[in-house]
GROMACS .gro file of C-alpha atoms in nm:
model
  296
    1UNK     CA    1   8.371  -5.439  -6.538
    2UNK     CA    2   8.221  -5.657  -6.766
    3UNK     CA    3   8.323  -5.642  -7.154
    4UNK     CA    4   8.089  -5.495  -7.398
    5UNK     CA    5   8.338  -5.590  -7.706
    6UNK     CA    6   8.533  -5.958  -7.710
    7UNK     CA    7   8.803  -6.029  -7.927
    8UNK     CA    8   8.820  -6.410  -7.986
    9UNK     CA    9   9.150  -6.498  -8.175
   10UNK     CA   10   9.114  -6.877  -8.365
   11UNK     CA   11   9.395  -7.104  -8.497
   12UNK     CA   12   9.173  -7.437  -8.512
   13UNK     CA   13   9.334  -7.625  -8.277
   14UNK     CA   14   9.156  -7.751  -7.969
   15UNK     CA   15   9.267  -7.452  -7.758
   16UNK     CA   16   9.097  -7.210  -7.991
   17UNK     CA   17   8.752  -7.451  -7.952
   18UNK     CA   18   8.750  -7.407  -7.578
   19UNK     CA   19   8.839  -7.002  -7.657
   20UNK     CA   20   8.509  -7.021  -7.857
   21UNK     CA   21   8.319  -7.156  -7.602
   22UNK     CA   22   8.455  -6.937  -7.361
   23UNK     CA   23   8.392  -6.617  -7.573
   24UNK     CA   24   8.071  -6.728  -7.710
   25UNK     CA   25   7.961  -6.785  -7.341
   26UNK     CA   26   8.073  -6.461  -7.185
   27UNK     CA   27   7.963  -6.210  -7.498
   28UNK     CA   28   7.632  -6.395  -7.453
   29UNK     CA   29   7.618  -6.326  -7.074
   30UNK     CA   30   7.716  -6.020  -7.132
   31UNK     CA   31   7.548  -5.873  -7.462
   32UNK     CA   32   7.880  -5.792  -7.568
   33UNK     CA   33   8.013  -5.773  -7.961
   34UNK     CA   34   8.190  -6.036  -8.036
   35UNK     CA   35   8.507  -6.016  -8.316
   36UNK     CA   36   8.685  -6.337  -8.432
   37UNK     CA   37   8.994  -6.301  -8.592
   38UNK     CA   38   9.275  -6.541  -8.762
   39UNK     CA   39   9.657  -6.437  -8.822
   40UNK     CA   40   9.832  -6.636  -9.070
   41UNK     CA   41  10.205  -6.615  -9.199
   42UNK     CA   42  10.349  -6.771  -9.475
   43UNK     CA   43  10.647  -7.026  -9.327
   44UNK     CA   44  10.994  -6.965  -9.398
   45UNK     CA   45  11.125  -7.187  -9.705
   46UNK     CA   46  11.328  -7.489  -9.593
   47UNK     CA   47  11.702  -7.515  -9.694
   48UNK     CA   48  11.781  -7.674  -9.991
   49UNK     CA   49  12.150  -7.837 -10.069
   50UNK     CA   50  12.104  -7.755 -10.463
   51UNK     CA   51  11.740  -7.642 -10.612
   52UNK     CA   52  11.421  -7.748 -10.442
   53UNK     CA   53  11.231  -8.058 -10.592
   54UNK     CA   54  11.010  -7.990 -10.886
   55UNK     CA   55  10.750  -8.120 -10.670
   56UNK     CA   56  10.787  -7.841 -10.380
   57UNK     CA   57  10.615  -7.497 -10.477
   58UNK     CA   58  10.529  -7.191 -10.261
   59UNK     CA   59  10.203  -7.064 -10.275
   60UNK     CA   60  10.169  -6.751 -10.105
   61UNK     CA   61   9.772  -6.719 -10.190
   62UNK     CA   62   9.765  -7.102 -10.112
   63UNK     CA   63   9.829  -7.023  -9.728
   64UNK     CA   64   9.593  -6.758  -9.740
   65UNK     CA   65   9.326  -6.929  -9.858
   66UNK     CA   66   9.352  -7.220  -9.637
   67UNK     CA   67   9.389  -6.915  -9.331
   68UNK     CA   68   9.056  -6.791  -9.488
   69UNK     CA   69   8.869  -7.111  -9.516
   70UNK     CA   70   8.997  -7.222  -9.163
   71UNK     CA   71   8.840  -6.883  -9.069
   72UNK     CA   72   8.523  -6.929  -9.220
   73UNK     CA   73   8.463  -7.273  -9.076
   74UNK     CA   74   8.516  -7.154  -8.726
   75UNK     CA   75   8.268  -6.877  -8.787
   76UNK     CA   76   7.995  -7.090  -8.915
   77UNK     CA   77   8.044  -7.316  -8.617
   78UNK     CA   78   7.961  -7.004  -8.373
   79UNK     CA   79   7.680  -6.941  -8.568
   80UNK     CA   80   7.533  -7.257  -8.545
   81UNK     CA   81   7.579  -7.289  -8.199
   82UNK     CA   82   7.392  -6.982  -8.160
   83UNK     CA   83   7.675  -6.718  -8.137
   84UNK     CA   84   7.641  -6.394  -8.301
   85UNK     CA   85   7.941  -6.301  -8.456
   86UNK     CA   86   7.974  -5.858  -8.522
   87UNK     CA   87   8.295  -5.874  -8.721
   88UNK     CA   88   8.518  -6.157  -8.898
   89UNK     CA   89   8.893  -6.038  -8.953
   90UNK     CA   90   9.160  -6.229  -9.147
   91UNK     CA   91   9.542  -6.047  -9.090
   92UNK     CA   92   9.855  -6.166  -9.202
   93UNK     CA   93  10.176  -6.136  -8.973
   94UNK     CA   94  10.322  -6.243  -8.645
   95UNK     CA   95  10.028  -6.392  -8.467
   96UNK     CA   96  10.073  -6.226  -8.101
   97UNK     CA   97  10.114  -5.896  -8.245
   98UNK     CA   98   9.834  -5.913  -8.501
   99UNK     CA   99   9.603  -6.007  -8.233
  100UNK     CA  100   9.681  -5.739  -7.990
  101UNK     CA  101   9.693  -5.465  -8.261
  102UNK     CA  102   9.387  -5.551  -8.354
  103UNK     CA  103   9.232  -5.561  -8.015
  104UNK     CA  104   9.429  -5.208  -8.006
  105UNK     CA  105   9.201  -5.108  -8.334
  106UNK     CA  106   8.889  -5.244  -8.227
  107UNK     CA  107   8.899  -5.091  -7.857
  108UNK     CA  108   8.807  -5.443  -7.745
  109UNK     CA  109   8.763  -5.521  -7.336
  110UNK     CA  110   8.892  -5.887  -7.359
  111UNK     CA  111   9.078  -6.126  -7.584
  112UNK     CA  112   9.004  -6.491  -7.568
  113UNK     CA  113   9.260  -6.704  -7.687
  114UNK     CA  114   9.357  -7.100  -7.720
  115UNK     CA  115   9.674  -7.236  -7.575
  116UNK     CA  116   9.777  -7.612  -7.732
  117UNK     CA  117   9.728  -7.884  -7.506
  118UNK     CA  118  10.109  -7.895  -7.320
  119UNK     CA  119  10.224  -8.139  -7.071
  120UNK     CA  120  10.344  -8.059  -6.706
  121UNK     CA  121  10.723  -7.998  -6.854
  122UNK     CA  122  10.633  -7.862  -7.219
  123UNK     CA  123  10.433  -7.583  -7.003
  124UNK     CA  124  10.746  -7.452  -6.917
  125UNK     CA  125  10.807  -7.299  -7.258
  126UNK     CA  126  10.386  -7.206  -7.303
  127UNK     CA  127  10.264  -7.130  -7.672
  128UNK     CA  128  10.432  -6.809  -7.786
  129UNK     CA  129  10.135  -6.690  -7.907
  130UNK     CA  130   9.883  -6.659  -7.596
  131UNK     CA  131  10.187  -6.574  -7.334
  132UNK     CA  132  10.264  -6.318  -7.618
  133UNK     CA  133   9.935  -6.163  -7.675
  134UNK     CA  134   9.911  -6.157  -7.262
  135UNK     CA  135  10.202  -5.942  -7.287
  136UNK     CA  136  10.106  -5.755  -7.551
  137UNK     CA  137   9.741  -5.712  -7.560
  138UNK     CA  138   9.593  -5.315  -7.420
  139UNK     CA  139   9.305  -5.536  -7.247
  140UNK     CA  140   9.260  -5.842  -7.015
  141UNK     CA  141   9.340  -6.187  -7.197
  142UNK     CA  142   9.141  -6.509  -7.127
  143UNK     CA  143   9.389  -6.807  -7.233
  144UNK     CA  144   9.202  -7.093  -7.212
  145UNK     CA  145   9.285  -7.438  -7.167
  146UNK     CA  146   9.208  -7.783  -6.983
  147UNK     CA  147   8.990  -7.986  -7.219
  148UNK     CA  148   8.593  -8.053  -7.199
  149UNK     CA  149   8.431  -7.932  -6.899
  150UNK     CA  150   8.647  -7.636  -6.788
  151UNK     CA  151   8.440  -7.355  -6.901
  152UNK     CA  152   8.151  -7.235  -6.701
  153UNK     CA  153   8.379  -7.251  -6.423
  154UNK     CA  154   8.283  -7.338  -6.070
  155UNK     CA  155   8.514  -7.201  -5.868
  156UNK     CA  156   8.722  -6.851  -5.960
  157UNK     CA  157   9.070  -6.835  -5.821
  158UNK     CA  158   9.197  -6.496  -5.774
  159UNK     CA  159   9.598  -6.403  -5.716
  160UNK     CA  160   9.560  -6.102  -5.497
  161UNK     CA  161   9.822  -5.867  -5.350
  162UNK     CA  162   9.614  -5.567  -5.268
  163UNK     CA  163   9.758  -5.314  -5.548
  164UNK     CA  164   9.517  -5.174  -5.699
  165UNK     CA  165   9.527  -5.389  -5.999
  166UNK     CA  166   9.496  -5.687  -5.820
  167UNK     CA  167   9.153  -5.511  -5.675
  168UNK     CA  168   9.072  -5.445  -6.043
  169UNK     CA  169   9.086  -5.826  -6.089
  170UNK     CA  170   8.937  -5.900  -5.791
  171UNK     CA  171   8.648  -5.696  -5.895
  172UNK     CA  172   8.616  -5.896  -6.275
  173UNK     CA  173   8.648  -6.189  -6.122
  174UNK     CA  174   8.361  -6.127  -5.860
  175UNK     CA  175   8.101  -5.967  -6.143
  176UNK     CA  176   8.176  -6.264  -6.334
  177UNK     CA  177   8.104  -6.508  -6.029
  178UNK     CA  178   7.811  -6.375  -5.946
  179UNK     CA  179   7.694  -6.389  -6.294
  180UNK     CA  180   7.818  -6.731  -6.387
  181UNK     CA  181   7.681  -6.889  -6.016
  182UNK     CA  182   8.110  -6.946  -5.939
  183UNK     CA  183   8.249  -6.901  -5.606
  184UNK     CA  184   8.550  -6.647  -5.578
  185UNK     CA  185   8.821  -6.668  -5.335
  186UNK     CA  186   9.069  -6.432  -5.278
  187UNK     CA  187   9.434  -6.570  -5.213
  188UNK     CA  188   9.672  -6.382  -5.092
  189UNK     CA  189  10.020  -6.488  -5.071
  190UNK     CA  190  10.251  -6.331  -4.826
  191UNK     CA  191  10.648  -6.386  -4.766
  192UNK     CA  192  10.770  -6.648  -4.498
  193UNK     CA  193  11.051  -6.442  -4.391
  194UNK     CA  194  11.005  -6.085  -4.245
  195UNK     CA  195  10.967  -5.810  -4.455
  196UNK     CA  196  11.018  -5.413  -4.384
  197UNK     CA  197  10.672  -5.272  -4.446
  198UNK     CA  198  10.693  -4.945  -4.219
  199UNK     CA  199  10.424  -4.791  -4.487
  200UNK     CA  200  10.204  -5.095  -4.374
  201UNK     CA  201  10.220  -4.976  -4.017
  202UNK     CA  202  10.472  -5.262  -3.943
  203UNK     CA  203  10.858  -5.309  -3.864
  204UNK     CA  204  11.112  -5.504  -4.011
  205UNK     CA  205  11.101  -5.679  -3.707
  206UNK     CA  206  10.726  -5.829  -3.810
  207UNK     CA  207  10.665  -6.206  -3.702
  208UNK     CA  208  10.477  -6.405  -3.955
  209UNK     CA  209  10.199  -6.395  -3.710
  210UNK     CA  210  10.159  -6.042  -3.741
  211UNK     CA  211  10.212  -6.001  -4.122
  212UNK     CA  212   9.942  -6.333  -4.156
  213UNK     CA  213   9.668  -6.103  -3.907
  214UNK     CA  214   9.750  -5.773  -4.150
  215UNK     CA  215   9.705  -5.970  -4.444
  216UNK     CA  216   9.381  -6.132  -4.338
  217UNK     CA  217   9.227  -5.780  -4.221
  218UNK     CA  218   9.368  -5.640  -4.575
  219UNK     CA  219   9.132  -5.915  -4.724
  220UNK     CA  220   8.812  -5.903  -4.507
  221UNK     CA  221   8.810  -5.507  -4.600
  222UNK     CA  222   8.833  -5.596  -4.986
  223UNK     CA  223   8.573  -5.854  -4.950
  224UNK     CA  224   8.365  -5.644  -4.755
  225UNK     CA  225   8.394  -5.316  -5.038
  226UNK     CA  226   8.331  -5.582  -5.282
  227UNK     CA  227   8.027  -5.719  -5.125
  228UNK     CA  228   7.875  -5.369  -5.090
  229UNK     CA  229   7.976  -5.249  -5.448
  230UNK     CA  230   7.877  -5.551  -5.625
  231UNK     CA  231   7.618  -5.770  -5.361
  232UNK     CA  232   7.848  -6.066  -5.387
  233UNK     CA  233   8.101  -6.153  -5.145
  234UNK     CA  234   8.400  -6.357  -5.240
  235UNK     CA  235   8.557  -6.590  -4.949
  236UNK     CA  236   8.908  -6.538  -4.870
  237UNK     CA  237   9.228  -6.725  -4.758
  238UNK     CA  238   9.589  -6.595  -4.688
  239UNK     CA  239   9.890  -6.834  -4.773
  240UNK     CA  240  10.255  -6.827  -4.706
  241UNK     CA  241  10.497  -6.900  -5.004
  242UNK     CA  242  10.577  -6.863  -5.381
  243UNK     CA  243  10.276  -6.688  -5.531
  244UNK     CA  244  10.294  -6.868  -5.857
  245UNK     CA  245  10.326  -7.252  -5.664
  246UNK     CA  246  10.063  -7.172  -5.399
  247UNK     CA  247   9.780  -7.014  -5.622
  248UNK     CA  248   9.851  -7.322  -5.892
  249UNK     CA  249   9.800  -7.600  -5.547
  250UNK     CA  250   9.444  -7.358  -5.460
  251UNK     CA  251   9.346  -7.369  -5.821
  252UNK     CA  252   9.373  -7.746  -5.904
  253UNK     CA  253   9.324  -7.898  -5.560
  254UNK     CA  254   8.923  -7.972  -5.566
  255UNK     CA  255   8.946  -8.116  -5.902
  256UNK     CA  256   8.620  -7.817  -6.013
  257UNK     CA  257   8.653  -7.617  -6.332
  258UNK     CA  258   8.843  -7.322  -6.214
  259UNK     CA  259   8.910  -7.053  -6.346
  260UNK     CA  260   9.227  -6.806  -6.226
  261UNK     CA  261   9.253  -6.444  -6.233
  262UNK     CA  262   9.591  -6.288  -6.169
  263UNK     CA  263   9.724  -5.886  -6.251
  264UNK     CA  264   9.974  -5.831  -6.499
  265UNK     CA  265  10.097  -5.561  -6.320
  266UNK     CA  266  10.102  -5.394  -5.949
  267UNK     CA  267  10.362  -5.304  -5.665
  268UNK     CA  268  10.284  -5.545  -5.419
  269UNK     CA  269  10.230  -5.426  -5.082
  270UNK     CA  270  10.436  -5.656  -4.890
  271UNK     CA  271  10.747  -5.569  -5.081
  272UNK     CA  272  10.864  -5.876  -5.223
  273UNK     CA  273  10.721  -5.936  -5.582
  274UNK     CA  274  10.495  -5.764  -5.804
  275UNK     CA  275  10.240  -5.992  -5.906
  276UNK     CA  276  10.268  -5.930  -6.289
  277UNK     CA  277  10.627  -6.082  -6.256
  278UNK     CA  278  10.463  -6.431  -6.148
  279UNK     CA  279  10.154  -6.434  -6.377
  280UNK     CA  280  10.352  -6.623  -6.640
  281UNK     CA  281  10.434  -6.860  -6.413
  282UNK     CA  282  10.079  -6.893  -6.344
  283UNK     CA  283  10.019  -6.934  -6.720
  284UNK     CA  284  10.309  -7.177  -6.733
  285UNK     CA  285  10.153  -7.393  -6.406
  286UNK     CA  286   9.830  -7.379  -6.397
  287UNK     CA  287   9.652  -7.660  -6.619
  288UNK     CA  288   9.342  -7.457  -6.665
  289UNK     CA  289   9.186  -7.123  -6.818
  290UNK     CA  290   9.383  -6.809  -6.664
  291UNK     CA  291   9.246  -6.495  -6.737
  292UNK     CA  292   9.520  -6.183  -6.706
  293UNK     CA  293   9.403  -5.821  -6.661
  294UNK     CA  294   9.577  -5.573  -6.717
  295UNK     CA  295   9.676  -5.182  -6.587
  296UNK     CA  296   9.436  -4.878  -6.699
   0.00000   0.00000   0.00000
């Protein structure tokens, strides 16, 4: 489960520094490659009324060079922090789909990418960038976020709805617990009204009692096949509401570096939502690093 190639995509803003810690970190901890990359464009002219000022040129090789140098600055500063760096790649184009061709190119297991600092309401329209390379990317993206002191993280918050790439997550999330000394809990949200789930064993006559028991024993197994496949059991804790809402109040409510782990696909097995419709809003809420895997 762990990655043995990491893709760390760099803009130099402070989003991209906590992506290099992050990726620095986890391609140390786990031996991986690591491959830094930078997309630049050259900007649309603005609108003139009448010729441009004499003053106001376009410099085509002048953006690239400043994409190179801002490139080469963030690899030295890997380097002497004691990162090894396998491959340095400068691309021009649209930076989400740069990115996740790239990671296409390279076969890489994980992208780590920066998201700008955004407020509580300016998180409602996230950076196009990392909620478009999440989309777009073959392989799990780690968006990170949150300021100093988020990554290690203490605590690893995982959005679970049994399908099995939600047990794919759960199963990242717990390697990299173990490994990184985190505790893992499981949270699985269920519906508060009753739900038809006749391939569950249940009616559509369920009480919330007995879909809160089902979802509880649905847990303990997965906890108990992760505990014998990887010798490190996560806790777990079943929740009724809005996915998005109720794994964003787990994530942030002991005030630990957390980290969050959601699918970005998977039919849900209570037959409401499929948790890859809500992991944006869990980029879009959560004020921390949210790493999104993805379908094999």
């Amino acid at each position: 489960m762990f990655p043995t190639k990491v893709l760390l995509a760099t803009d130099g803003s402070e989003g991209a520094a906590l992506a290099a810690q992050a990726a620095v970190s986890l391609s140390g901890l786990t031996s991986a490659e690591l491959h830094v990359v930078h997309v630049w464009h050259t900007p649309p002219p603005p609108s003139f009324i009448g010729p441009p000022p004499s003053y106001y040129k376009f410099s085509r090789s002048g953006y690239e060079q400043e994409a190179e140098e801002l490139l080469t600055k963030q690899v030295k500063r890997i380097r002497g922090a004691g990162g090894g760096v396998a491959g340095v790649h400068l691309k021009e184009g649209r930076p989400a789909e740069g990115i996740s061709e790239l990671a296409g190119e390279l076969g890489v297991d994980l992208v780590v990418v920066g998201s700008r600092g955004l407020g509580t309401i300016k998180r409602l329209v996230l950076g196009s960038v990392s909620e478009g390379v999440v989309h777009l990317a073959p392989c799990p993206v780690l968006v990170m976020r949150g300021g100093d002191g988020v990554w290690p993280p203490s605590r690893i918050v995982v959005g679970e709805d049994l399908s099995e790439e939600a047990k794919r997550a759960a199963k990242l999330a717990v390697s990299l617990g173990r490994d990184l000394g985190a505790v893992v809990l499981l949270v699985l949200a269920y519906p508060k009204l009753p739900e038809t789930m006749q391939d569950e064993g249940l009616t559509g006559l369920a009480t919330d009692e007995e879909v809160r028991h089902w979802a509880w024993v649905e847990l303990q197994r997965l906890s108990d096949r992760l505990e014998v496949e990887l010798g490190y059991r996560p806790q777990a804790r079943t929740v009724m509401g809005d996915p998005a809402g109720l794994i964003q109040e787990v994530a942030e409510v002991s005030g630990e570096p957390t980290l969050v782990v959601v699918g970005n696909r998977g039919l849900d097995t209570l037959r409401r939502t499929v948790l890859g419709s809500v992991s944006t809003d869990v980029l879009r809420a959560v004020s921390g690093p949210v790493l999104v895997t993805k379908s094999s």
